[in-house]
Amino acid sequence: AFYGEMCYHDNSLVSASLEALIQHLVPTVDYYPDRSYVFTFLLSSRLFLHPYELMTRVCHLCVEQQRSGDIRFREVAPKLVQLLTEWTETFPYDFRDERMMRCLKDMTHHVARGDEYSWRAMQQMTQRLIKRLSALGQYEEAVAALNAVALERPASLKSKQASGQRSDVMSVCDDPFILAQQLTHIELDRLSFIGPEEFIQSFAMKDPLENHKGFFRKRKTSNLEAYINWFNRLSYLVATEICMPVKKKHRARIIEFFIDVAQECFNIGNFNSLMAIITGMNMSPVARLRKTWSKVNTDKFEILEHQMDPSSNFSNYRTALRGATQRSETAHSSQEKIVIPFFSLLIKDIYFLNEGCASRLPNGHINFEKLWELAKQVSEFLVWRQVICPFDRDRRILQYLVTTPVFSEDELHLASYESEGPENNMEKDSRRSLR
């Protein structure tokens, strides 16, 4: 069915022109958009126009309503405040753009003129927004500082390894359960700062036609990237810890320890750390340590690998994730609520959903069915993101996990050859060129 520029199927919006969608976002005296529509459109509209352009159009439509001399405009004011509240609370990072803040200020004067209640609500909303943006700024500075500390590594690593005095993970924490809990803290901290729009912006950037005046080039996905960097760091940390020790018995003990940590991560619902640990243990410098592995009972490890096996598009993992999600929905304690997805796969799913079907239909309409799907995946992430980590923090362990130096790819190979010499000519050549 068509209503003007909007096309519905079974009461569900399937496509519409961009103009109609913008109009559909703006409340009137007797209309307020459905919440799921507000989220979906604010999330995906950035595929078609810059949030600032959308904000300007929304402001313009409101002013029009007011100008048309609608005596009941005062009834619209609280609804407008509601819309802006949803926008600032769900997509606060849009407002790092000064123009957005200016628009918000104009709207405050506009909407709240003569309406004490709306004016106060706008003030409170702006204060909450500023608080969230300053927390974000502090988080980004902290991550940058931690990365700088972690990079000051190679020389100190080498000398410590030589003198055998580097503390290893087990000297900092020898309880796999506690280590898994601390990893979960880091995961949830970093997840909580990823804006839902970063998923969409990561591919909005790739489309030069949609690149409005360079907006997307300004690294609008930095928290998402920082989170992927954390995954890589954890994998390299695991590999470094295993390749470091001189004694085979010690290396085997560390492998067993990490298998136990991975198992605890699985039990908690922390699939991202689980996958990072498995990835680290499967890196070739670790995998080639045959004599070390012969001392390890690998039954548990094989079960975990089977859980995260990529075949059939990660079907085992997807089943486990569904189980964790159901547990989370009926949870009585915050511990049962934890679901930390294997993040790279989540991004890949959203990416393929975007690539797999057109955003615009041949008639120029926007394919809203696709936008509903994108929103469904991202809103599930938002539920997982807001879980507060229930475990006690251990500052010393956390500090170790995020700042202790780790080997680069080449250093890992060298350390691995020092632990167990080259087994064939290819490995001998590899060691020679590394040296």
mmCIF file of C-alpha atoms in Angstrom, residues 10 34-35 48 82 87 144 156 164 189 204 209 218 247 262 271 274 277 380 400 426 430:
data_model
loop_
_atom_site.group_PDB
_atom_site.id
_atom_site.type_symbol
_atom_site.label_atom_id
_atom_site.label_comp_id
_atom_site.label_asym_id
_atom_site.label_seq_id
_atom_site.Cartn_x
_atom_site.Cartn_y
_atom_site.Cartn_z
ATOM 1 C CA ASP A 10 1.565 -5.929 6.318
ATOM 2 C CA ASP A 34 7.351 4.833 16.728
ATOM 3 C CA ARG A 35 10.505 4.358 18.846
ATOM 4 C CA PHE A 48 22.301 8.954 2.780
ATOM 5 C CA GLN A 82 11.363 13.621 23.448
ATOM 6 C CA TRP A 87 18.773 11.256 19.548
ATOM 7 C CA ALA A 144 45.879 6.343 23.664
ATOM 8 C CA SER A 156 62.957 -3.901 27.739
ATOM 9 C CA GLY A 164 64.812 -14.258 33.019
ATOM 10 C CA ASP A 189 34.577 -1.286 29.380
ATOM 11 C CA ALA A 204 29.496 4.703 4.915
ATOM 12 C CA LEU A 209 29.279 8.904 -3.755
ATOM 13 C CA LYS A 218 37.271 12.116 10.168
ATOM 14 C CA LYS A 247 61.832 -24.362 30.084
ATOM 15 C CA ALA A 262 39.490 -19.713 27.727
ATOM 16 C CA PHE A 271 33.278 -15.086 23.400
ATOM 17 C CA LEU A 274 37.808 -16.783 24.168
ATOM 18 C CA ILE A 277 43.046 -16.731 23.260
ATOM 19 C CA GLU A 380 21.043 -6.484 19.999
ATOM 20 C CA TYR A 400 49.297 -6.105 33.334
ATOM 21 C CA MET A 426 62.426 -23.786 5.704
ATOM 22 C CA SER A 430 63.271 -18.304 8.347
#
